[in-house]
Amino acid sequence: MPDTEALTPRSLDSVRVRSVFLAMLKARQLETKLASLYKAGKIVGGVYLGKGQEAVSGALGAALDPNRDVFAPLIRDQAGRTAFGEPLIDCTRTYLGSVRGPMRGRDGNIHRGRPRERIIAMISHLGAEVSVVAGHLIASRLRGELEGRVGATCVGDGATSTGAFHEGINLAAVERLPLVILVANNQFAYSTPNTRQFACDRLMDRARGYGVEGHEVDGTDFLAAVEVVGGAVDRARAGHGPQMVVANLLRLTGHGEHDDARYIPDELRTGPLGRDCVAVAREQIVAAGYAAAAELDQWQADIEEEVQQAIAEAQRDPKPDPWKERWQALSDERGLFGGRSEAAEPTEPAESAP
Amino acid sequence: MPDTEALTPRSLDSVRVRSVFLAMLKARQLETKLASLYKAGKIVGGVYLGKGQEAVSGALGAALDPNRDVFAPLIRDQAGRTAFGEPLIDCTRTYLGSVRGPMRGRDGNIHRGRPRERIIAMISHLGAEVSVVAGHLIASRLRGELEGRVGATCVGDGATSTGAFHEGINLAAVERLPLVILVANNQFAYSTPNTRQFACDRLMDRARGYGVEGHEVDGTDFLAAVEVVGGAVDRARAGHGPQMVVANLLRLTGHGEHDDARYIPDELRTGPLGRDCVAVAREQIVAAGYAAAAELDQWQADIEEEVQQAIAEAQRDPKPDPWKERWQALSDERGLFGGRSEAAEPTEPAESAP
Amino acid sequence: MSVNYVDAILAAQDTLLREDESVFLYGQDISRFGGAFKATKGLADAYPGRVLDSPISEDAMIGVAVGAALNGMRPIIEMQFADFSSIAFNQIVNQAATHFFRTGVEVPITVRLPSGGTPGSGPFHSQSMEAIYSHYPGLVVVAPATVSDAYHMLIQSVKLDDPVIYCEHKFLYRWLKASSINGDGLPLGAARITRPGKHATIVTYSAMVHEAVRAAEMMNEESGWDIEVVDLRTVKPLDMDTVLASVARTGRLLALGEAYPWGGVTAEVVARVAAEGFHLLDAPPRRLNSRDTPVPYYPDLWASHRPTPESIRVAMRELLSF
Amino acid sequence: MSVNYVDAILAAQDTLLREDESVFLYGQDISRFGGAFKATKGLADAYPGRVLDSPISEDAMIGVAVGAALNGMRPIIEMQFADFSSIAFNQIVNQAATHFFRTGVEVPITVRLPSGGTPGSGPFHSQSMEAIYSHYPGLVVVAPATVSDAYHMLIQSVKLDDPVIYCEHKFLYRWLKASSINGDGLPLGAARITRPGKHATIVTYSAMVHEAVRAAEMMNEESGWDIEVVDLRTVKPLDMDTVLASVARTGRLLALGEAYPWGGVTAEVVARVAAEGFHLLDAPPRRLNSRDTPVPYYPDLWASHRPTPESIRVAMRELLSF
Ligand SMILES: Cc1ncc(C[n+]2csc(CCOP(=O)(O)OP(=O)(O)O)c2C)c(N)n1
Ligand SMILES: Cc1ncc(C[n+]2csc(CCOP(=O)(O)OP(=O)(O)O)c2C)c(N)n1
Ligand SMILES: [Mg+2]
Ligand SMILES: [Mg+2]
């Protein structure tokens, strides 16, 4: 099995290209606001952005089918989440602690999901979602429903050093699952550069060792990202087993917004990996005629509105009240005690995704 | 870095060849007796043999320098231990629970070592020793004593699926440590065949993904084993970073002596992997003139004696007495409580290795 | 015909697989081989494709279970030994246990832990990890002591919508036999009075129930003491009603367990009785656990590392003489 | 000039690196970056080659520490957050903790766990794991509550020949300041009476010492109660002499902790006082822990998930009214 299975070159579907870019714009806009809210002290804990990684993340989210695929986004996947269909307000509600958000103030920032709608709610421990997505797919297979479905998750360069990543991808390969793992190699794990994280020439070299197909892409090159990531999803869906996509790029902000990322050398920032994929995308889209510049400007304006509304609404939302909270980690305590405890879950129902 | 860096072909050193074979014979003989003792109910818990794996294991132990290298043998490394210098009686004492053994009855069978003499005492959890050996080497480097030293450990095909293995080898690669990892691919992990353990064509393909040099060898071919394993140790010692050696072979017995290994198909047993490396070695040695058949017969007789003595002595040894045991998991409780507890460790000192 | 403890576990899994299509089994060597202890023997043939061998990847095994549970299944994971669940610790306590609280979505997985010591099993094949998992919110932890409980509690565990850590005792696997599997209708979470008595209460669980009963019988024969033995069955959550009612009758408590002495079930039981039933106690409550060292290999050491009928009687005599 | 809690940790590591060549530091982002909390700031430059960045491999990080310790070193491992030590759980409890008992050879490693909650840190960056590690034989577990203890206990931990789990509280890092680092000569394993009193004893540790003192001061002002606060400092082994002496004076005990309620330090303290000091108690001993759920993200939820001066006062009033 070749590492660099050439993806059938094809002219990219215009709907796909546009939908990826739309998600990227929304993510960028939303995250810019989140950063401001953090600086203004309106968000506590931390804010983690995907700035610079929108192209590959969005390309993945857009290639998935929200009606049947399962997706475990990670730290820097606002674009992928949006493309997959997570409403923006899930993000703002989670950051701001609204009881109407999917996490109801119990968990925050990027630790959100809608498991019933097949968006896995990540835990912090890196690498841990790979096997969860594998299990989700195994369940579909056991029911005879796997055909045509795909699971996807994202990790960073740093997360490839975790045992969880290794166990998960190896297991997925053994089971030959339609799992796409997008490795966003942004050159750093927090402050730690690739040189202190792994010693192989290219992370893509791992693919052969797992017996999965591997693909490498310049994550700053929008059209390439859409093509390569989309192609990997197609191959997984077509039954070629797990796909590992390594995207080379740079995080264009700190690890979190508390971090000035001074450890990233200027040469990198000003080099090819430092290109802003959103700017590149805009140029490529206009140049290739997927959309006119004026249309994109209009998108930008519409998004501004949408983002503003997602923030305003989440800010107005009720926040959790410790006195009303059901302090209960088990769902089934009723069953367990034959009715001794009777509280129902949740107190204030989260709104469901459209 | 090429995966299959060709090892400089050389005529094998006769002293090395003979020492490997001697260790193999001792291991085979000792383990045969252990199996009998187990069947006779004289050993409780379990007996785990290296039958069929003696060539690669012995080749590794003999290539290491017991005066400076560190070795973490695993389940099936009686030959490697013996070649490295672990006295046979450490084995019998540990299996029989003698207080004079290095584990003093506190741990058993293959869970033994002499950490002060750089034989790591494995825990059961597979993969866990890789990083321990790495840490040992890092300590030598910190003191400026790493030059010329090597660390080595063994794992099975099954252990390559552990997160611990992955984290350990990756870290060793990042630190470019002189670590040799011998993967004895005996086709099964307990009853689980390779097909349910990994999906790559060859485990050796992992080496490139870690950025380490990889070598593959037919573990039933004695001379090849001595050459390839010895060559990997030489390359590690010479500063070429971690070396991963994958040896293909078959376990010629059960997982433990309780296991009849019926799950191993006859084709495998009677095929090339089913060859007995001890028989192959004998033929090769005689054919190449490293030793005459009569001399080897004499070795066999001498070993019989030595093994018998190691068993007899361990059987005569005092066994642990719960009433005399120091039930204390901390070494330093005295320091911690300013002298409140005063027991010294150990009650009955283990004899030290020659 | 008799049925032993491990047969009951096998039978429960058979029942579950037969009656519920969402049940499947995942673990090392559990398929054709039938598992290290034969607790899944024959199931791979009876339920093709639903009993899967995993790689040696405990962390991923629990990840798989969680993912499958989120997709409508009720997986049972066999750890080859409880001790190896240390590798899956993160997925159990952080992924599975927190999920319902965080998202409102249940994770109905059952993790079978072959627990406890046997002669010669040594430091890494003998551990009792119930205290570790009980500490974490979001897990139910059970530890059946009888053949029938082994059966019913496994079925109940799998039916529960929360993650359950099912601690099965290896020493009981073949040693403990019953003429048949009976039900007494007790739900998970309810303790049982295994041996009624009036002079003192031993609260315990799993294999130690049998050592406690043996000690109680001996003390009855030797000196007429009548000791009540309470089998907790579920260690998290604890059935304090039954425990307190027993202590109310006897006035004396020994909390007994095979796990390490610091913290754990005996500490929780004594602390809760002291707090909630202080006035019921006629004597200081006592605890008896294993020694505070790893579990030793050599059978004589092992046997006196854990509580024995003898050490239980010593503790009880001191308790009764107060 | 004042020195805060995290400065003290930095200073202790500086002292250790300066005075002992066998000390080195290993952890994620601890080298030039100085660590997520800046607890190693400047050390990489001051001690070239002795402060090493690790990959994101907690299991291997502890393996490295054990291997290095077996080869004569005294490594200090920084976990980025205590919560991530769940990945290293196996290496800590099975490799490091068992080694001395099994082989007679010491493993002098120190694992620094940035522990406890802060507003907005959520379920996976807030955990208190002292109960988990204390359960296992072979580990020493400490949890300093003061700036000076943070300094001295880290130095003592690294000097100890056994593996030490050093739980440092993130909330105290910059919030807790002292004018300078003082020593009171207390060894590891000894508790301290932080606030002498006569009506009741609060036994606690780490950040909760400060909440207990605050509650005690309030109760003194409000109604003249004089509450003694005992800071355990070391949670395994426990200094029961100091605890029992305090309970002997006051007759009343509240065990207080920020960790999850099932098992843990408060259970062990109450169980041991009930067993060893039953006659000293004038009222049922009480416990106050966090709620039995994961630690929530939203600051208001977080604040009432852990004990507060208010909830401590409620518990104390009930204790005193008995
Ligand atoms: C197991 C584990 N260890 C440590 C951390 C703390 N941590 C959070 S993000 C991060 C860096 C992640 O780097 P990478 O995987 O490259 O992703 P990136 O942040 O660059 O997108 C670290 C160390 C964690 N979340 N999980
Ligand atoms: C982490 C872990 N999980 C499970 C086990 C139980 N176990 C002991 S040996 C073994 C099979 C090992 O297979 P392999 O690594 O191929 O070595 P081999 O026995 O074939 O030499 C298993 C599953 C273990 N020791 N450690
Ligand atoms: Mg990164
Ligand atoms: Mg094998």
mmCIF file with all atom_site columns, N, CA and C in Angstrom, chain C residues 145-162:
data_model
loop_
_atom_site.group_PDB
_atom_site.id
_atom_site.type_symbol
_atom_site.label_atom_id
_atom_site.label_alt_id
_atom_site.label_comp_id
_atom_site.label_asym_id
_atom_site.label_entity_id
_atom_site.label_seq_id
_atom_site.pdbx_PDB_ins_code
_atom_site.Cartn_x
_atom_site.Cartn_y
_atom_site.Cartn_z
_atom_site.occupancy
_atom_site.B_iso_or_equiv
_atom_site.pdbx_formal_charge
_atom_site.auth_seq_id
_atom_site.auth_comp_id
_atom_site.auth_asym_id
_atom_site.auth_atom_id
_atom_site.pdbx_PDB_model_num
ATOM 1  N N  . ALA C 1 145 ? -19.808 -11.516 45.354 1.00 0.00 ? 145 ALA C N  1
ATOM 2  C CA . ALA C 1 145 ? -19.133 -12.511 46.186 1.00 0.00 ? 145 ALA C CA 1
ATOM 3  C C  . ALA C 1 145 ? -19.694 -13.910 45.982 1.00 0.00 ? 145 ALA C C  1
ATOM 4  N N  . THR C 1 146 ? -20.819 -14.020 45.298 1.00 0.00 ? 146 THR C N  1
ATOM 5  C CA . THR C 1 146 ? -21.433 -15.345 45.161 1.00 0.00 ? 146 THR C CA 1
ATOM 6  C C  . THR C 1 146 ? -21.645 -15.685 43.693 1.00 0.00 ? 146 THR C C  1
ATOM 7  N N  . VAL C 1 147 ? -21.877 -16.925 43.435 1.00 0.00 ? 147 VAL C N  1
ATOM 8  C CA . VAL C 1 147 ? -22.100 -17.392 42.070 1.00 0.00 ? 147 VAL C CA 1
ATOM 9  C C  . VAL C 1 147 ? -23.337 -16.713 41.476 1.00 0.00 ? 147 VAL C C  1
ATOM 10 N N  . SER C 1 148 ? -24.392 -16.674 42.242 1.00 0.00 ? 148 SER C N  1
ATOM 11 C CA . SER C 1 148 ? -25.620 -16.060 41.720 1.00 0.00 ? 148 SER C CA 1
ATOM 12 C C  . SER C 1 148 ? -25.465 -14.567 41.508 1.00 0.00 ? 148 SER C C  1
ATOM 13 N N  . ASP C 1 149 ? -24.773 -13.924 42.446 1.00 0.00 ? 149 ASP C N  1
ATOM 14 C CA . ASP C 1 149 ? -24.521 -12.490 42.253 1.00 0.00 ? 149 ASP C CA 1
ATOM 15 C C  . ASP C 1 149 ? -23.637 -12.247 41.032 1.00 0.00 ? 149 ASP C C  1
ATOM 16 N N  . ALA C 1 150 ? -22.650 -13.118 40.847 1.00 0.00 ? 150 ALA C N  1
ATOM 17 C CA . ALA C 1 150 ? -21.780 -12.948 39.679 1.00 0.00 ? 150 ALA C CA 1
ATOM 18 C C  . ALA C 1 150 ? -22.637 -12.903 38.419 1.00 0.00 ? 150 ALA C C  1
ATOM 19 N N  . TYR C 1 151 ? -23.643 -13.755 38.375 1.00 0.00 ? 151 TYR C N  1
ATOM 20 C CA . TYR C 1 151 ? -24.538 -13.798 37.214 1.00 0.00 ? 151 TYR C CA 1
ATOM 21 C C  . TYR C 1 151 ? -25.450 -12.570 37.159 1.00 0.00 ? 151 TYR C C  1
ATOM 22 N N  . HIS C 1 152 ? -26.233 -12.400 38.185 1.00 0.00 ? 152 HIS C N  1
ATOM 23 C CA . HIS C 1 152 ? -27.255 -11.337 38.133 1.00 0.00 ? 152 HIS C CA 1
ATOM 24 C C  . HIS C 1 152 ? -26.649 -9.946  38.087 1.00 0.00 ? 152 HIS C C  1
ATOM 25 N N  . MET C 1 153 ? -25.595 -9.763  38.852 1.00 0.00 ? 153 MET C N  1
ATOM 26 C CA . MET C 1 153 ? -25.024 -8.411  38.891 1.00 0.00 ? 153 MET C CA 1
ATOM 27 C C  . MET C 1 153 ? -24.348 -8.046  37.577 1.00 0.00 ? 153 MET C C  1
ATOM 28 N N  . LEU C 1 154 ? -23.858 -9.032  36.857 1.00 0.00 ? 154 LEU C N  1
ATOM 29 C CA . LEU C 1 154 ? -23.292 -8.704  35.543 1.00 0.00 ? 154 LEU C CA 1
ATOM 30 C C  . LEU C 1 154 ? -24.411 -8.299  34.582 1.00 0.00 ? 154 LEU C C  1
ATOM 31 N N  . ILE C 1 155 ? -25.502 -9.016  34.651 1.00 0.00 ? 155 ILE C N  1
ATOM 32 C CA . ILE C 1 155 ? -26.638 -8.644  33.800 1.00 0.00 ? 155 ILE C CA 1
ATOM 33 C C  . ILE C 1 155 ? -27.155 -7.253  34.159 1.00 0.00 ? 155 ILE C C  1
ATOM 34 N N  . GLN C 1 156 ? -27.279 -7.014  35.446 1.00 0.00 ? 156 GLN C N  1
ATOM 35 C CA . GLN C 1 156 ? -27.755 -5.688  35.874 1.00 0.00 ? 156 GLN C CA 1
ATOM 36 C C  . GLN C 1 156 ? -26.760 -4.592  35.486 1.00 0.00 ? 156 GLN C C  1
ATOM 37 N N  . SER C 1 157 ? -25.489 -4.904  35.594 1.00 0.00 ? 157 SER C N  1
ATOM 38 C CA . SER C 1 157 ? -24.461 -3.909  35.247 1.00 0.00 ? 157 SER C CA 1
ATOM 39 C C  . SER C 1 157 ? -24.580 -3.493  33.792 1.00 0.00 ? 157 SER C C  1
ATOM 40 N N  . VAL C 1 158 ? -24.747 -4.467  32.934 1.00 0.00 ? 158 VAL C N  1
ATOM 41 C CA . VAL C 1 158 ? -24.807 -4.166  31.507 1.00 0.00 ? 158 VAL C CA 1
ATOM 42 C C  . VAL C 1 158 ? -26.090 -3.403  31.178 1.00 0.00 ? 158 VAL C C  1
ATOM 43 N N  . LYS C 1 159 ? -27.131 -3.666  31.922 1.00 0.00 ? 159 LYS C N  1
ATOM 44 C CA . LYS C 1 159 ? -28.388 -2.947  31.666 1.00 0.00 ? 159 LYS C CA 1
ATOM 45 C C  . LYS C 1 159 ? -28.376 -1.522  32.192 1.00 0.00 ? 159 LYS C C  1
ATOM 46 N N  . LEU C 1 160 ? -27.469 -1.244  33.115 1.00 0.00 ? 160 LEU C N  1
ATOM 47 C CA . LEU C 1 160 ? -27.407 0.098   33.685 1.00 0.00 ? 160 LEU C CA 1
ATOM 48 C C  . LEU C 1 160 ? -26.905 1.077   32.626 1.00 0.00 ? 160 LEU C C  1
ATOM 49 N N  . ASP C 1 161 ? -27.432 2.296   32.661 1.00 0.00 ? 161 ASP C N  1
ATOM 50 C CA . ASP C 1 161 ? -27.011 3.271   31.657 1.00 0.00 ? 161 ASP C CA 1
ATOM 51 C C  . ASP C 1 161 ? -25.685 3.947   31.971 1.00 0.00 ? 161 ASP C C  1
ATOM 52 N N  . ASP C 1 162 ? -25.103 3.630   33.113 1.00 0.00 ? 162 ASP C N  1
ATOM 53 C CA . ASP C 1 162 ? -23.834 4.247   33.499 1.00 0.00 ? 162 ASP C CA 1
ATOM 54 C C  . ASP C 1 162 ? -22.691 3.258   33.366 1.00 0.00 ? 162 ASP C C  1
#
